[in-house]
CSV table of C-alpha atoms in Angstrom, one decimal:
chain,number,residue,atom,x,y,z
A,1117,MET,CA,45.0,-106.6,63.5
A,1118,ALA,CA,41.6,-105.7,62.1
A,1119,MET,CA,39.2,-103.3,63.9
A,1120,ASP,CA,36.6,-105.9,64.6
A,1121,GLU,CA,39.1,-108.2,66.3
A,1122,THR,CA,39.4,-108.0,70.1
A,1123,ARG,CA,42.4,-109.2,72.1
A,1124,GLU,CA,42.5,-110.9,75.4
A,1125,PRO,CA,43.7,-108.8,78.3
A,1126,THR,CA,47.3,-109.5,79.3
A,1127,ARG,CA,49.1,-109.6,82.6
A,1128,ARG,CA,50.5,-106.2,81.8
A,1129,ASP,CA,46.9,-104.8,81.4
A,1130,PHE,CA,46.0,-106.2,84.8
A,1131,LEU,CA,49.1,-104.6,86.5
A,1132,TYR,CA,48.2,-101.2,84.9
A,1133,LEU,CA,44.7,-101.4,86.3
A,1134,VAL,CA,45.9,-102.5,89.8
A,1135,THR,CA,48.5,-99.7,89.9
A,1136,ALA,CA,46.0,-97.1,88.9
A,1137,MET,CA,43.5,-98.2,91.5
A,1138,THR,CA,46.2,-98.3,94.2
A,1139,GLY,CA,47.1,-94.7,93.2
A,1140,VAL,CA,43.5,-93.5,93.5
A,1141,VAL,CA,43.0,-95.1,96.9
A,1142,GLY,CA,46.4,-93.7,98.1
A,1143,ILE,CA,45.5,-90.2,96.9
A,1144,GLY,CA,42.1,-90.4,98.6
A,1145,ALA,CA,43.7,-91.7,101.9
A,1146,ALA,CA,46.3,-89.0,101.8
A,1147,SER,CA,43.9,-86.2,101.2
A,1148,TRP,CA,41.2,-87.3,103.7
A,1149,PRO,CA,42.8,-85.5,106.7
A,1150,PHE,CA,42.8,-82.2,104.7
A,1151,ILE,CA,39.2,-82.6,103.8
A,1152,ASP,CA,38.2,-83.7,107.3
A,1153,GLN,CA,39.8,-80.7,109.0
A,1154,MET,CA,37.5,-78.4,107.0
A,1155,ARG,CA,34.4,-79.6,108.9
A,1156,PRO,CA,33.2,-77.5,111.8
A,1157,ASP,CA,34.2,-78.8,115.2
A,1158,ALA,CA,31.7,-79.8,117.9
A,1159,SER,CA,31.7,-76.5,119.7
A,1160,THR,CA,30.7,-74.7,116.5
A,1161,LEU,CA,28.0,-77.2,115.8
A,1162,ALA,CA,26.7,-76.8,119.3
A,1163,MET,CA,26.3,-73.0,118.8
A,1164,ALA,CA,24.4,-73.5,115.5
A,1165,SER,CA,21.1,-73.4,117.3
A,1166,ILE,CA,19.9,-72.8,120.8
A,1167,GLU,CA,16.5,-73.4,122.5
A,1168,VAL,CA,15.3,-70.7,124.9
A,1169,ASP,CA,12.4,-71.1,127.4
A,1170,VAL,CA,10.4,-67.8,127.4
A,1171,SER,CA,7.7,-69.0,129.8
A,1172,SER,CA,9.0,-66.5,132.5
A,1173,LEU,CA,8.6,-63.5,130.2
A,1174,VAL,CA,5.4,-61.4,130.9
A,1175,GLU,CA,4.3,-58.6,128.6
A,1176,GLY,CA,6.8,-55.8,128.5
A,1177,MET,CA,9.7,-57.9,129.5
A,1178,SER,CA,12.8,-58.8,127.5
A,1179,LEU,CA,15.5,-61.5,127.6
A,1180,THR,CA,18.9,-61.3,126.1
A,1181,VAL,CA,20.6,-64.5,125.2
A,1182,LYS,CA,23.9,-65.2,123.4
A,1183,TRP,CA,23.9,-67.0,120.1
A,1184,ARG,CA,26.9,-67.4,117.9
A,1185,GLY,CA,28.8,-64.9,120.0
A,1186,ARG,CA,26.1,-62.2,119.5
A,1187,PRO,CA,23.3,-60.9,121.8
A,1188,VAL,CA,19.8,-61.8,120.7
A,1189,PHE,CA,16.9,-59.8,122.1
A,1190,ILE,CA,13.7,-61.7,122.8
A,1191,ARG,CA,10.8,-59.5,123.8
A,1192,SER,CA,7.2,-60.1,124.8
A,1193,ARG,CA,5.7,-56.8,123.6
A,1194,THR,CA,2.8,-55.1,125.1
A,1195,GLN,CA,-0.4,-54.4,123.2
A,1196,GLN,CA,0.6,-50.7,123.0
A,1197,GLU,CA,4.0,-51.6,121.5
A,1198,ILE,CA,2.3,-53.8,118.9
A,1199,GLU,CA,-0.2,-51.0,118.0
A,1200,ALA,CA,2.6,-48.5,117.7
A,1201,GLY,CA,4.4,-50.8,115.3
A,1202,ARG,CA,1.2,-51.5,113.3
A,1203,THR,CA,0.3,-47.8,112.9
A,1204,THR,CA,3.8,-46.7,111.7
A,1205,ALA,CA,3.6,-45.9,108.0
A,1206,LEU,CA,6.2,-47.7,105.9
A,1207,ASP,CA,7.1,-44.4,104.3
A,1208,ASP,CA,8.4,-43.2,107.7
A,1209,LEU,CA,11.0,-45.9,107.8
A,1210,LYS,CA,14.6,-45.5,106.9
A,1211,ASP,CA,14.9,-49.1,105.9
A,1212,PRO,CA,11.8,-50.5,104.1
A,1213,LEU,CA,12.9,-54.2,104.3
A,1214,ALA,CA,11.9,-56.6,107.0
A,1215,ARG,CA,15.5,-58.1,107.3
A,1216,ASN,CA,13.8,-61.3,108.6
A,1217,ALA,CA,15.8,-64.5,107.8
A,1218,ASN,CA,12.5,-66.4,108.0
A,1219,LEU,CA,10.9,-64.5,105.1
A,1220,ALA,CA,11.8,-63.5,101.6
A,1221,ASP,CA,14.5,-60.9,101.2
A,1222,ASP,CA,12.2,-58.3,99.6
A,1223,GLN,CA,9.5,-58.5,102.4
A,1224,PRO,CA,8.4,-55.1,103.5
A,1225,ALA,CA,9.1,-54.1,107.1
A,1226,THR,CA,5.6,-54.3,108.5
A,1227,ASP,CA,5.1,-55.0,112.2
A,1228,VAL,CA,3.9,-58.5,111.5
A,1229,ALA,CA,6.9,-59.2,109.2
A,1230,ARG,CA,9.2,-58.2,112.0
A,1231,SER,CA,7.4,-60.2,114.7
A,1232,ALA,CA,7.1,-64.0,115.1
A,1233,GLY,CA,4.2,-63.9,112.7
A,1234,GLU,CA,0.4,-64.1,112.7
A,1235,GLY,CA,-1.0,-65.0,116.1
A,1236,LYS,CA,2.4,-64.4,117.8
A,1237,GLU,CA,2.8,-60.7,117.1
A,1238,LYS,CA,3.7,-60.0,120.7
A,1239,TRP,CA,7.0,-61.9,120.2
A,1240,ILE,CA,10.0,-60.2,118.6
A,1241,VAL,CA,13.4,-61.9,118.3
A,1242,MET,CA,16.3,-59.8,116.9
A,1243,ILE,CA,20.0,-59.8,116.8
A,1244,GLY,CA,21.0,-57.1,119.3
A,1245,VAL,CA,23.7,-55.5,117.3
A,1246,CYS,CA,23.3,-51.9,115.9
A,1247,THR,CA,23.6,-51.9,112.1
A,1248,HIS,CA,25.8,-48.8,112.2
A,1249,LEU,CA,29.0,-49.9,113.9
A,1250,GLY,CA,28.0,-53.0,115.8
A,1251,CYS,CA,27.3,-51.6,119.3
A,1252,VAL,CA,24.6,-53.2,121.5
A,1253,PRO,CA,21.5,-50.9,121.8
A,1254,LEU,CA,19.7,-50.2,125.1
A,1255,GLU,CA,16.2,-51.5,125.3
A,1256,GLN,CA,13.1,-49.5,126.0
A,1257,ALA,CA,15.0,-46.3,125.2
A,1258,GLY,CA,15.1,-43.7,122.5
A,1259,ASP,CA,12.5,-41.6,120.8
A,1260,PHE,CA,10.3,-44.5,119.7
A,1261,GLY,CA,10.3,-46.6,122.8
A,1262,GLY,CA,12.2,-49.5,121.3
A,1263,TRP,CA,16.0,-49.6,121.4
A,1264,PHE,CA,18.6,-46.8,121.4
A,1265,CYS,CA,22.3,-47.1,120.5
A,1266,PRO,CA,24.0,-44.4,122.7
A,1267,CYS,CA,27.3,-44.7,120.8
A,1268,HIS,CA,26.1,-42.8,117.7
A,1269,GLY,CA,22.4,-42.1,118.4
A,1270,SER,CA,20.5,-44.6,116.3
A,1271,HIS,CA,16.8,-45.0,117.4
A,1272,TYR,CA,14.8,-48.2,116.8
A,1273,ASP,CA,11.1,-48.6,117.3
A,1274,THR,CA,9.2,-51.4,119.1
A,1275,ALA,CA,9.6,-53.7,116.1
A,1276,GLY,CA,13.4,-53.1,115.8
A,1277,ARG,CA,13.1,-50.8,112.7
A,1278,VAL,CA,15.6,-48.0,112.5
A,1279,ARG,CA,13.8,-44.7,112.6
A,1280,LYS,CA,16.5,-42.1,113.3
A,1281,GLY,CA,20.3,-41.8,113.4
A,1282,PRO,CA,23.1,-43.2,111.3
A,1283,ALA,CA,22.2,-46.9,111.3
A,1284,PRO,CA,21.4,-47.9,107.7
A,1285,GLU,CA,19.3,-51.0,108.3
A,1286,ASN,CA,16.7,-52.5,110.7
A,1287,LEU,CA,18.0,-54.9,113.4
A,1288,ALA,CA,18.4,-58.3,111.8
A,1289,ILE,CA,16.0,-61.1,112.7
A,1290,PRO,CA,17.7,-64.6,112.8
A,1291,ARG,CA,16.1,-67.8,111.6
A,1292,PHE,CA,13.9,-68.9,114.5
A,1293,GLN,CA,10.7,-70.9,115.3
A,1294,PHE,CA,8.6,-71.6,118.3
A,1295,ILE,CA,8.9,-75.4,118.9
A,1296,SER,CA,6.2,-75.2,121.7
A,1297,GLN,CA,4.1,-72.4,123.2
A,1298,THR,CA,7.0,-71.4,125.5
A,1299,VAL,CA,10.2,-72.5,123.8
A,1300,VAL,CA,11.9,-70.8,120.8
A,1301,ARG,CA,14.7,-72.3,118.7
A,1302,ILE,CA,17.1,-69.8,117.3
A,1303,GLY,CA,19.3,-70.9,114.4
């Protein structure tokens, strides 16, 4: 048979094709339960984000909510707390990074970078877990008027930046946004 000649498909070619396609479909059907079980269940998806009404918080008050099994501190800071955060020199901080999931990883830990942003500086939303050994700090305590972890003595300022003690990093800020003037979505 010459190279330029083509042959007609036979019944055997058809059976090979049908057998191969049946095998592919069978493998796909058999593996689907294994693939499907890797998706998160409904309870996990429900915890992916929460919406919190902060309309009842007045200046100086805090609210602790649970998100993904961890406490989240939401605080309406006073003007004095904001000023204390603004006047802190970045050289005085143990951790110079903002640790804000809403910003670039290399963002400096200024007071605005740790807050809800320009125009919403009074709001601070942080994961309430000490970065030393995972304890929950006490609010409005410590040497800097922010948070204090009594377990090992870490002190955080009014912007949640570690200032003293064994904690290596600032309190983490989760991804969040204000979806209205009084409702914040975390996650």
